[in-house]
């Protein structure tokens, strides 16, 4: 199939829902074969696969917990075994746990850091080792957040993880550039997805947020997918070491309530 990602294989973590799902479908519509990674709901991954195929691409699903190194290695190994290559990695899987700083448990800290940062770290390592051995170029796209830079009181674990992802991206852009591998972050603001379900169900909180967004609306998953397509496509070939904020202007106009 023709398209801006024709012939490419892309792994997108946590792509049974939300932003990851939209990226998988967009990539498939541009000719990529997509690997739909999911944690615990095969039916969601199957839905992404069906929609990716309806969009004209190919898709497979692979279960795996990105916070487990054995799973990250298996995800890349199975991709190469089944599809013979892997050109694009989107580290999208992420969670947030809100709590007062003084109440955060070690288990909550470990879970957020392990999924959001350690997962991206070691999955990228497995992805890069294969490219290095095959002498092939590649693209790494991390789903960071405006909170890689902007405060988010009561979510310090999330900020620590996304802030870590910011420096990980910058560091790897330099180390992996000579291998022809680009590394960039996408930093979404407020996007309508399941991660924001609680906030979106509370009209007071939602309206306060919308008042802070110059474009006056939350972002859609398709807004983010368009940017992820640019970074994965030939148009993004010379972009590395950057964070792309996609937030309707929120970051320039944010006031904590
Ligand atoms: P979501 O909750 O729909 O997506 C997260 C996905 O990650 C889910 O499919 C979940 O099953 C998966 N996941 C969680 N733990 C996993 C694990 N251990 N292994 C594999 N998969 C796992 O929410 P959304 O919004 O689509 O989130 C995607 C990314 O975008 C996250 O990294 C999030 O931090 C980031 N983000 C989202 C924003 C928003 O406003 N929705 C804003 C800024 C960043």
XYZ file of N, CA and C and ligand atoms in Angstrom:
815
model
N 0.842 -1.203 0.000
C 0.000 0.000 0.000
C 0.876 1.251 0.000
N 0.477 2.253 -0.765
C 1.230 3.507 -0.781
C 0.938 4.289 0.493
N 1.685 5.349 0.710
C 1.445 6.155 1.901
C 2.753 6.639 2.471
N 2.676 7.547 3.422
C 3.884 8.163 3.965
C 4.716 7.203 4.814
N 4.121 6.060 5.222
C 4.867 5.064 6.004
C 4.873 3.703 5.298
N 4.749 3.725 3.987
C 4.669 2.469 3.235
C 5.877 1.585 3.540
N 5.616 0.326 3.851
C 6.677 -0.648 4.081
C 7.278 -0.619 5.473
N 6.891 0.317 6.292
C 7.478 0.435 7.636
C 6.696 -0.408 8.649
N 7.407 -0.790 9.713
C 6.776 -1.485 10.832
C 6.913 -0.609 12.071
N 5.804 -0.403 12.753
C 5.803 0.460 13.940
C 5.217 -0.276 15.137
N 5.933 -0.210 16.252
C 5.410 -0.716 17.527
C 4.863 0.475 18.300
N 3.625 0.364 18.748
C 3.015 1.443 19.544
C 2.535 0.828 20.860
N 3.146 1.236 21.964
C 2.764 0.638 23.249
C 1.457 1.240 23.753
N 0.706 0.429 24.468
C -0.555 0.884 25.033
C -1.500 1.397 23.969
N -1.609 0.656 22.847
C -2.397 1.188 21.728
C -3.775 0.540 21.606
N -4.254 -0.048 22.699
C -5.632 -0.532 22.714
C -6.631 0.582 22.986
N -6.136 1.730 23.439
C -7.032 2.847 23.785
C -6.383 4.175 23.388
N -7.170 5.235 23.484
C -6.675 6.609 23.504
C -5.724 7.015 22.383
N -4.702 7.739 22.780
C -3.759 8.314 21.821
C -3.041 7.209 21.034
N -2.626 6.169 21.734
C -1.906 5.071 21.066
C -2.761 4.421 19.997
N -4.034 4.238 20.286
C -4.933 3.635 19.301
C -5.025 4.516 18.047
N -5.176 5.817 18.269
C -5.301 6.729 17.120
C -4.019 6.730 16.283
N -2.868 6.643 16.946
C -1.597 6.613 16.202
C -1.513 5.326 15.379
N -1.886 4.208 15.972
C -1.830 2.934 15.239
C -2.705 3.009 13.984
N -3.893 3.557 14.142
C -4.818 3.628 12.992
C -4.269 4.595 11.945
N -3.733 5.737 12.378
C -3.196 6.718 11.421
C -1.995 6.133 10.676
N -1.100 5.487 11.415
C 0.076 4.885 10.765
C -0.365 3.827 9.741
N -1.342 3.006 10.140
C -1.819 1.963 9.221
C -2.420 2.589 7.966
N -3.111 3.711 8.135
C -3.743 4.369 6.977
C -2.693 4.937 6.031
N -1.438 5.058 6.524
C -0.337 5.567 5.688
C 0.589 4.437 5.242
N 0.095 3.195 5.333
C 0.835 2.073 4.753
C 1.712 1.298 5.701
N 1.754 1.678 6.987
C 2.589 0.940 7.940
C 1.905 -0.349 8.378
N 2.724 -1.313 8.783
C 2.216 -2.445 9.548
C 2.421 -2.098 11.013
N 1.373 -2.182 11.806
C 1.472 -1.730 13.191
C 1.374 -2.903 14.166
N 2.183 -2.793 15.219
C 2.143 -3.760 16.317
C 1.387 -3.086 17.456
N 0.215 -3.633 17.743
C -0.654 -3.069 18.777
C -0.320 -3.760 20.091
N 0.429 -3.063 20.933
C 0.765 -3.625 22.252
C -0.330 -3.239 23.252
N -0.655 -4.190 24.132
C -1.661 -3.917 25.168
C -1.252 -4.622 26.438
N -1.814 -4.150 27.544
C -1.464 -4.732 28.840
C -2.413 -5.861 29.206
N -3.722 -5.545 29.307
C -4.615 -6.581 29.836
C -5.988 -6.666 29.168
N -6.206 -5.964 28.095
C -7.525 -6.055 27.435
C -7.354 -6.397 25.959
N -7.275 -7.703 25.642
C -7.099 -8.089 24.235
C -8.207 -7.564 23.333
N -9.416 -7.408 23.895
C -10.529 -6.961 23.047
C -10.304 -5.521 22.568
N -9.626 -4.704 23.388
C -9.318 -3.336 22.957
C -8.260 -3.365 21.839
N -7.259 -4.214 22.025
C -6.221 -4.333 20.988
C -6.828 -4.866 19.690
N -7.761 -5.797 19.824
C -8.415 -6.341 18.626
C -9.206 -5.252 17.900
N -9.798 -4.348 18.679
C -10.540 -3.243 18.048
C -9.579 -2.338 17.276
N -8.428 -2.028 17.892
C -7.434 -1.204 17.184
C -6.988 -1.901 15.903
N -6.719 -3.199 16.014
C -6.273 -3.979 14.847
C -7.323 -3.909 13.738
N -8.585 -4.111 14.106
C -9.659 -4.091 13.098
C -9.745 -2.708 12.443
N -9.636 -1.664 13.252
C -9.744 -0.311 12.685
C -8.510 0.032 11.841
N -7.342 -0.479 12.249
C -6.122 -0.248 11.459
C -6.250 -0.942 10.100
N -6.794 -2.142 10.125
C -6.960 -2.879 8.865
C -8.025 -2.218 7.996
N -9.080 -1.726 8.628
C -10.121 -1.020 7.865
C -9.557 0.245 7.225
N -8.519 0.806 7.873
C -7.878 2.024 7.336
C -6.904 1.681 6.214
N -6.690 0.398 5.978
C -5.892 0.002 4.826
C -4.540 -0.589 5.134
N -4.175 -0.671 6.435
C -2.862 -1.216 6.782
C -2.962 -2.632 7.303
N -1.820 -3.108 7.828
C -1.812 -4.424 8.462
C -1.544 -4.213 9.939
N -1.968 -5.163 10.765
C -1.750 -5.015 12.208
C -1.660 -6.377 12.872
N -0.816 -6.457 13.899
C -0.820 -7.620 14.778
C -0.928 -7.096 16.210
N -1.341 -7.954 17.128
C -1.423 -7.545 18.536
C -0.427 -8.372 19.345
N 0.219 -7.720 20.306
C 1.153 -8.426 21.199
C 0.926 -7.922 22.623
N 0.593 -8.837 23.516
C 0.453 -8.467 24.928
C 1.838 -8.221 25.518
N 1.922 -7.310 26.465
C 3.200 -7.099 27.140
C 3.107 -5.946 28.112
N 3.704 -6.150 29.281
C 3.752 -5.095 30.303
C 5.080 -4.359 30.139
N 5.015 -3.107 29.705
C 6.263 -2.392 29.401
C 7.137 -2.177 30.637
N 6.552 -2.329 31.817
C 7.363 -2.135 33.028
C 8.215 -3.365 33.340
N 8.039 -4.428 32.568
C 8.824 -5.659 32.778
C 9.813 -5.823 31.628
N 11.086 -5.898 31.977
C 12.115 -5.921 30.930
C 11.971 -7.158 30.043
N 11.610 -8.288 30.638
C 11.426 -9.498 29.823
C 10.338 -9.254 28.767
N 9.294 -8.523 29.146
C 8.210 -8.251 28.188
C 8.664 -7.286 27.086
N 9.470 -6.290 27.453
C 9.921 -5.342 26.420
C 10.807 -6.065 25.407
N 11.670 -6.963 25.896
C 12.514 -7.725 24.970
C 11.660 -8.626 24.078
N 10.668 -9.254 24.684
C 9.807 -10.175 23.924
C 9.011 -9.413 22.868
N 8.573 -8.210 23.203
C 7.792 -7.401 22.254
C 8.603 -7.126 20.983
N 9.856 -6.752 21.171
C 10.702 -6.469 19.998
C 11.069 -7.773 19.276
N 11.399 -8.816 20.041
C 11.750 -10.105 19.414
C 10.596 -10.629 18.565
N 9.382 -10.594 19.115
C 8.231 -11.119 18.371
C 7.934 -10.270 17.137
N 8.167 -8.981 17.244
C 7.946 -8.111 16.082
C 8.889 -8.506 14.950
N 10.163 -8.670 15.276
C 11.121 -9.062 14.234
C 10.809 -10.454 13.688
N 10.442 -11.381 14.600
C 10.131 -12.744 14.140
C 8.937 -12.747 13.190
N 7.910 -11.976 13.519
C 6.683 -12.038 12.721
C 6.708 -11.113 11.510
N 7.452 -10.001 11.611
C 7.367 -8.987 10.548
C 8.715 -8.690 9.896
N 9.803 -9.221 10.471
C 11.116 -9.133 9.823
C 11.814 -7.795 9.927
N 11.232 -6.843 10.599
C 11.837 -5.530 10.778
C 11.054 -4.736 11.831
N 11.632 -3.628 12.255
C 10.915 -2.738 13.170
C 11.573 -1.366 13.054
N 10.869 -0.423 12.448
C 11.461 0.872 12.088
C 11.101 2.006 13.047
N 9.937 1.898 13.657
C 9.400 3.019 14.445
C 8.933 2.478 15.790
N 9.342 3.163 16.858
C 8.860 2.805 18.202
C 8.160 4.011 18.803
N 6.908 3.832 19.202
C 6.193 4.889 19.912
C 5.983 4.432 21.358
N 6.741 5.051 22.266
C 6.594 4.765 23.697
C 5.415 5.576 24.213
N 4.234 4.978 24.099
C 3.004 5.704 24.429
C 2.388 5.291 25.766
N 2.594 4.042 26.179
C 1.943 3.552 27.404
C 2.281 4.454 28.574
N 1.276 4.785 29.364
C 1.538 5.634 30.522
C 0.373 5.591 31.496
N 0.685 5.876 32.749
C -0.354 5.942 33.779
C -0.071 7.142 34.671
N -1.102 7.572 35.385
C -0.890 8.598 36.406
C -1.648 8.209 37.661
N -1.056 8.506 38.799
C -1.704 8.254 40.095
C -1.601 9.548 40.886
N -2.747 10.134 41.207
C -2.759 11.405 41.930
C -2.822 11.177 43.434
N -2.041 11.943 44.170
C -2.083 11.869 45.643
C -1.302 13.046 46.193
N -1.612 13.409 47.444
C -0.745 14.376 48.110
C 0.653 13.774 48.219
N 1.646 14.637 48.097
C 3.032 14.156 48.106
C 3.305 13.270 49.322
N 2.812 13.715 50.517
C 3.139 12.991 51.748
C 2.405 11.655 51.870
N 1.468 11.390 50.980
C 0.731 10.122 51.045
C 1.197 9.098 50.001
N 2.111 9.476 49.150
C 2.476 8.568 48.051
C 3.265 7.369 48.596
N 2.819 6.191 48.190
C 3.468 4.971 48.677
C 4.613 4.583 47.738
N 5.481 3.726 48.252
C 6.576 3.225 47.416
C 6.010 2.451 46.217
N 4.925 1.716 46.466
C 4.329 0.920 45.372
C 3.806 1.839 44.261
N 3.158 2.945 44.641
C 2.648 3.884 43.626
C 3.812 4.544 42.875
N 4.828 4.941 43.616
C 6.015 5.545 42.992
C 6.604 4.576 41.964
N 6.807 3.323 42.412
C 7.424 2.339 41.516
C 6.555 2.108 40.287
N 5.255 2.023 40.477
C 4.383 1.716 39.336
C 4.465 2.833 38.281
N 4.348 4.090 38.712
C 4.346 5.194 37.744
C 5.706 5.316 37.060
N 6.771 5.248 37.839
C 8.103 5.372 37.227
C 8.405 4.163 36.339
N 7.969 2.984 36.776
C 8.290 1.773 35.998
C 7.566 1.750 34.650
N 6.304 2.152 34.644
C 5.565 2.144 33.367
C 6.026 3.306 32.489
N 6.064 4.511 33.050
C 6.244 5.712 32.219
C 7.696 5.947 31.811
N 8.643 5.554 32.640
C 10.045 5.872 32.332
C 10.896 4.625 32.092
N 10.891 3.704 33.059
C 11.708 2.501 32.877
C 11.239 1.713 31.653
N 9.925 1.672 31.443
C 9.389 0.953 30.288
C 9.918 1.527 28.986
N 9.844 2.846 28.858
C 10.336 3.491 27.629
C 11.845 3.280 27.489
N 12.553 3.334 28.594
C 14.019 3.190 28.580
C 14.413 1.816 28.004
N 13.875 0.757 28.604
C 14.348 -0.572 28.200
C 13.716 -1.055 26.902
N 12.525 -0.581 26.591
C 11.964 -0.954 25.292
C 12.774 -0.283 24.177
N 13.171 0.952 24.404
C 14.020 1.634 23.410
C 15.352 0.904 23.273
N 15.886 0.424 24.399
C 17.154 -0.318 24.330
C 17.012 -1.567 23.451
N 15.932 -2.329 23.656
C 15.717 -3.535 22.848
C 15.531 -3.165 21.373
N 14.796 -2.097 21.114
C 14.535 -1.610 19.748
C 15.847 -1.228 19.062
N 16.695 -0.498 19.799
C 17.945 0.022 19.231
C 18.958 -1.102 18.997
N 19.020 -2.071 19.899
C 19.994 -3.166 19.713
C 19.765 -3.877 18.382
N 18.509 -4.105 18.052
C 18.190 -4.775 16.786
C 18.594 -3.899 15.592
N 18.310 -2.611 15.673
C 18.658 -1.708 14.565
C 20.177 -1.626 14.411
N 20.872 -1.551 15.544
C 22.346 -1.503 15.494
C 22.888 -2.747 14.790
N 22.372 -3.913 15.178
C 22.865 -5.161 14.583
C 22.535 -5.227 13.091
N 21.365 -4.716 12.717
C 20.925 -4.783 11.311
C 21.426 -3.589 10.502
N 22.097 -2.636 11.185
C 22.588 -1.405 10.542
C 21.449 -0.691 9.794
N 20.377 -0.468 10.511
C 19.217 0.213 9.919
C 18.888 1.452 10.729
N 18.310 2.475 10.094
C 17.885 3.675 10.825
C 16.554 3.431 11.544
N 16.150 4.369 12.372
C 14.876 4.192 13.064
C 14.381 5.485 13.676
N 13.173 5.421 14.184
C 12.535 6.577 14.839
C 12.018 6.152 16.209
N 12.340 6.949 17.214
C 11.757 6.754 18.547
C 10.922 7.985 18.864
N 9.667 7.758 19.210
C 8.764 8.860 19.566
C 8.189 8.545 20.949
N 8.484 9.402 21.903
C 7.978 9.207 23.265
C 6.752 10.070 23.500
N 5.709 9.460 24.096
C 4.550 10.259 24.495
C 4.847 10.794 25.888
N 5.353 11.997 25.899
C 5.690 12.647 27.153
C 4.438 13.375 27.638
N 4.559 14.641 27.965
C 3.412 15.431 28.449
C 3.890 16.857 28.621
N 2.949 17.797 28.648
C 3.354 19.151 29.050
C 4.009 19.109 30.434
N 3.704 18.041 31.190
C 4.278 17.919 32.536
C 5.700 17.372 32.531
N 6.330 17.280 31.367
C 7.782 17.066 31.363
C 8.457 18.392 31.722
N 7.665 19.477 31.683
C 8.217 20.817 31.901
C 7.385 21.637 32.884
N 6.079 21.358 32.943
C 5.155 22.206 33.683
C 4.692 21.495 34.954
N 4.536 22.259 36.034
C 4.157 21.622 37.306
C 2.759 21.006 37.234
N 2.546 20.009 38.080
C 1.265 19.312 38.184
C 1.135 18.866 39.638
N 0.782 19.809 40.514
C 0.723 19.465 41.934
C -0.150 18.237 42.172
N 0.249 17.405 43.095
C -0.420 16.147 43.456
C -0.131 15.017 42.474
N 0.720 15.287 41.497
C 1.151 14.228 40.577
C 2.681 14.236 40.440
N 3.398 14.265 41.569
C 4.856 14.381 41.453
C 5.522 13.155 40.832
N 4.906 11.977 40.985
C 5.511 10.801 40.345
C 5.408 10.939 38.824
N 4.259 11.407 38.362
C 4.048 11.595 36.918
C 5.041 12.625 36.384
N 5.194 13.735 37.109
C 6.141 14.771 36.670
C 7.575 14.254 36.674
N 7.920 13.467 37.689
C 9.285 12.918 37.746
C 9.527 12.008 36.542
N 8.521 11.212 36.214
C 8.676 10.282 35.088
C 8.762 11.030 33.761
N 7.861 11.974 33.549
C 7.858 12.684 32.263
C 9.060 13.630 32.162
N 9.463 14.215 33.282
C 10.697 15.021 33.270
C 11.905 14.159 32.942
N 11.917 12.939 33.469
C 13.001 12.002 33.140
C 12.987 11.641 31.669
N 11.802 11.509 31.126
C 11.666 11.167 29.706
C 12.225 12.291 28.822
N 12.076 13.516 29.297
C 12.604 14.655 28.543
C 14.133 14.557 28.412
N 14.813 14.275 29.524
C 16.274 14.189 29.447
C 16.735 12.889 28.782
N 15.967 11.835 28.958
C 16.297 10.584 28.260
C 16.281 10.830 26.749
N 15.239 11.516 26.273
C 15.110 11.813 24.849
C 16.303 12.636 24.363
N 16.664 13.664 25.111
C 17.774 14.535 24.677
C 19.087 13.755 24.631
N 19.284 12.927 25.657
C 20.520 12.155 25.730
C 20.616 11.160 24.574
N 19.510 10.447 24.337
C 19.539 9.422 23.293
C 19.628 10.037 21.899
N 19.065 11.229 21.722
C 19.173 11.877 20.406
C 20.646 12.044 20.042
N 21.472 12.368 21.024
C 22.899 12.562 20.766
C 23.602 11.216 20.580
N 23.303 10.268 21.470
C 24.013 8.984 21.393
C 23.601 8.159 20.172
N 22.343 8.277 19.771
C 21.846 7.415 18.686
C 21.849 8.098 17.321
N 22.093 9.398 17.297
C 22.150 10.105 16.012
C 23.094 9.440 15.019
N 24.309 9.078 15.441
C 25.240 8.444 14.490
C 24.727 7.120 13.923
N 23.746 6.503 14.576
C 23.156 5.269 14.039
C 21.987 5.572 13.086
N 21.690 6.858 12.908
C 20.560 7.220 12.042
C 19.222 7.039 12.741
N 19.262 7.076 14.057
C 18.020 6.920 14.828
C 17.654 8.264 15.441
N 16.456 8.758 15.117
C 15.989 10.015 15.706
C 15.162 9.716 16.960
N 15.193 10.660 17.898
C 14.462 10.494 19.167
C 13.791 11.824 19.494
N 12.487 11.805 19.629
C 11.735 13.034 19.934
C 10.594 12.738 20.900
N 10.159 13.772 21.579
C 8.993 13.654 22.467
C 7.808 14.425 21.900
N 6.640 13.884 22.123
C 5.398 14.638 21.934
C 4.874 14.954 23.330
N 4.568 16.233 23.561
C 4.080 16.654 24.876
C 2.648 17.165 24.742
N 1.676 16.251 24.886
C 0.288 16.704 24.785
C -0.133 17.488 26.017
N -1.109 18.384 25.802
C -1.760 19.059 26.933
C -2.923 18.198 27.390
N -4.133 18.721 27.313
C -5.306 17.965 27.759
C -6.003 17.362 26.544
N -5.953 16.042 26.445
C -6.531 15.327 25.305
C -7.683 14.462 25.830
N -8.798 14.400 25.087
C -9.937 13.574 25.547
C -9.612 12.100 25.381
N -9.261 11.448 26.460
C -8.981 10.001 26.453
C -9.381 9.438 27.811
N -9.346 8.114 27.949
C -9.724 7.501 29.238
C -8.896 8.007 30.426
N -7.642 8.416 30.193
C -6.807 8.846 31.320
C -7.423 10.081 31.995
N -8.236 10.851 31.245
C -8.853 12.070 31.784
C -10.333 11.891 32.110
N -10.806 10.645 32.146
C -12.245 10.395 32.307
C -12.801 11.046 33.577
N -12.087 10.928 34.687
C -12.590 11.465 35.955
C -12.741 12.983 35.858
N -11.702 13.639 35.338
C -11.736 15.101 35.216
C -12.845 15.547 34.241
N -12.997 14.838 33.141
C -13.993 15.250 32.130
C -15.418 15.075 32.655
N -15.598 14.185 33.639
C -16.929 13.955 34.203
C -17.290 14.997 35.264
N -16.345 15.863 35.602
C -16.579 16.889 36.623
C -16.640 18.260 35.938
N -17.872 18.785 35.724
C -18.021 20.011 34.927
C -17.217 21.188 35.481
N -17.097 21.298 36.808
C -16.354 22.433 37.370
C -14.893 22.349 36.972
N -14.321 21.147 37.149
C -12.907 20.959 36.800
C -12.693 21.142 35.303
N -13.606 20.578 34.521
C -13.464 20.650 33.063
C -13.535 22.098 32.582
N -14.501 22.864 33.103
C -14.656 24.248 32.649
C -13.460 25.107 33.062
N -12.918 24.837 34.252
C -11.727 25.574 34.699
C -10.564 25.286 33.754
N -10.453 24.039 33.347
C -9.381 23.675 32.417
C -9.586 24.359 31.065
N -10.808 24.281 30.558
C -11.069 24.850 29.233
C -10.794 26.357 29.213
N -11.062 27.007 30.349
C -10.809 28.457 30.430
C -9.317 28.761 30.295
N -8.482 27.775 30.588
C -7.025 27.962 30.489
C -6.461 27.645 29.107
N -7.298 27.103 28.237
C -6.794 26.669 26.922
C -7.161 27.714 25.873
N -6.182 28.441 25.341
C -6.478 29.496 24.371
C -7.339 29.029 23.201
N -7.154 27.825 22.723
C -7.978 27.355 21.606
C -9.358 26.885 22.062
N -9.609 26.881 23.377
C -10.962 26.708 23.899
C -11.539 25.304 23.852
N -10.710 24.309 23.631
C -11.220 22.935 23.615
C -10.099 21.988 24.025
N -10.481 20.790 24.455
C -9.480 19.758 24.666
C -8.994 19.259 23.308
N -7.819 18.674 23.300
C -7.319 18.093 22.059
C -7.968 16.744 21.802
N -7.927 16.326 20.553
C -8.436 14.993 20.207
C -7.248 14.061 19.969
N -7.526 12.778 20.019
C -6.460 11.813 19.751
C -5.948 11.955 18.318
N -6.808 12.398 17.419
C -6.371 12.585 16.033
C -5.432 13.779 15.889
N -5.628 14.808 16.727
C -4.662 15.917 16.726
C -3.257 15.366 16.993
N -3.162 14.496 17.996
C -1.852 13.964 18.390
C -1.319 12.987 17.335
N -2.209 12.203 16.759
C -1.779 11.226 15.747
C -1.145 11.921 14.540
N -1.656 13.094 14.175
C -1.088 13.824 13.035
C 0.355 14.217 13.289
N 0.646 14.637 14.503
C 2.020 15.000 14.856
C 2.920 13.763 14.896
N 2.374 12.674 15.440
C 3.149 11.420 15.498
C 3.453 10.916 14.088
N 2.555 11.173 13.152
C 2.804 10.786 11.760
C 3.947 11.616 11.181
N 3.908 12.897 11.416
C 4.991 13.762 10.913
C 6.351 13.260 11.409
N 6.446 12.981 12.705
C 7.742 12.584 13.274
C 8.218 11.223 12.754
N 7.284 10.369 12.359
C 7.664 9.046 11.855
C 7.938 9.053 10.351
N 7.478 10.081 9.657
C 7.524 10.097 8.187
C 8.825 10.722 7.675
N 9.017 10.674 6.369
C 10.208 11.294 5.769
C 10.269 12.793 6.071
N 9.115 13.419 6.243
C 9.108 14.856 6.545
C 9.826 15.170 7.854
N 9.871 14.193 8.764
C 10.510 14.416 10.064
C 11.951 13.939 10.119
N 12.551 13.645 8.958
C 13.862 12.982 8.934
C 14.963 13.751 9.655
N 14.889 15.074 9.633
C 15.995 15.866 10.198
C 15.682 16.400 11.594
N 14.591 15.890 12.174
C 14.177 16.341 13.502
C 14.642 15.337 14.543
N 15.474 15.760 15.475
C 15.811 14.887 16.601
C 16.195 15.719 17.806
N 15.916 15.181 18.992
C 16.263 15.882 20.228
C 15.262 16.951 20.635
N 14.050 16.893 20.063
C 13.066 17.953 20.323
C 11.818 17.431 21.028
N 11.213 18.317 21.790
C 9.871 18.061 22.315
C 8.882 18.912 21.539
N 7.853 18.272 21.019
C 6.774 18.981 20.317
C 5.570 19.089 21.246
N 5.291 20.312 21.686
C 4.134 20.546 22.554
C 2.886 20.642 21.681
N 1.828 19.933 22.086
C 0.557 19.980 21.342
C -0.555 20.135 22.374
N -0.908 21.395 22.663
C -1.731 21.660 23.850
C -2.727 22.803 23.676
N -2.973 23.262 22.459
C -3.932 24.350 22.260
C -3.529 25.648 22.929
N -2.258 25.741 23.301
C -1.762 26.959 23.947
C -1.765 26.912 25.473
N -2.191 25.778 26.032
C -2.326 25.642 27.494
C -1.076 26.050 28.261
N 0.063 25.579 27.785
C 1.299 25.807 28.540
C 1.640 27.285 28.699
N 1.201 28.075 27.750
C 1.505 29.507 27.794
C 0.505 30.272 28.646
N -0.519 29.561 29.152
C -1.631 30.267 29.783
C -2.189 29.496 30.971
N -1.330 28.765 31.689
C -1.827 27.850 32.714
C -1.842 28.508 34.079
N -2.962 28.344 34.803
C -3.045 28.823 36.188
C -3.568 27.680 37.033
N -2.827 27.278 38.017
C -3.297 26.210 38.906
C -4.459 26.746 39.738
N -5.519 25.919 39.892
C -6.704 26.384 40.652
C -6.423 26.334 42.138
P -5.008 5.864 28.019
O -5.183 5.520 29.446
O -6.118 5.614 27.078
O -3.727 5.152 27.412
C -2.705 4.565 28.141
C -2.498 3.167 27.611
O -1.339 2.596 28.231
C -3.680 2.239 27.944
O -4.036 1.520 26.777
C -3.108 1.311 28.996
O -3.678 0.017 28.981
C -1.650 1.266 28.559
N -0.771 0.803 29.629
C -0.759 1.190 30.923
N 0.179 0.512 31.598
C 0.786 -0.299 30.701
C 1.834 -1.240 30.791
N 2.449 -1.479 31.965
N 2.218 -1.899 29.670
C 1.590 -1.678 28.491
N 0.582 -0.797 28.352
C 0.186 -0.128 29.444
O -4.612 7.389 28.011
P -3.910 8.303 26.887
O -4.319 9.667 27.195
O -4.155 7.767 25.541
O -2.372 8.159 27.277
C -1.346 7.843 26.354
C -0.083 8.572 26.748
O -0.284 9.960 26.576
C 0.362 8.368 28.202
O 1.767 8.193 28.245
C -0.032 9.667 28.865
O 0.784 9.969 29.972
C 0.199 10.632 27.712
N -0.494 11.905 27.868
C -1.867 11.979 27.814
C -2.486 13.211 27.959
C -3.962 13.353 27.913
O -4.454 14.470 28.205
N -4.730 12.366 27.562
C -1.717 14.424 28.173
C -0.302 14.236 28.201
C 0.271 13.013 28.047
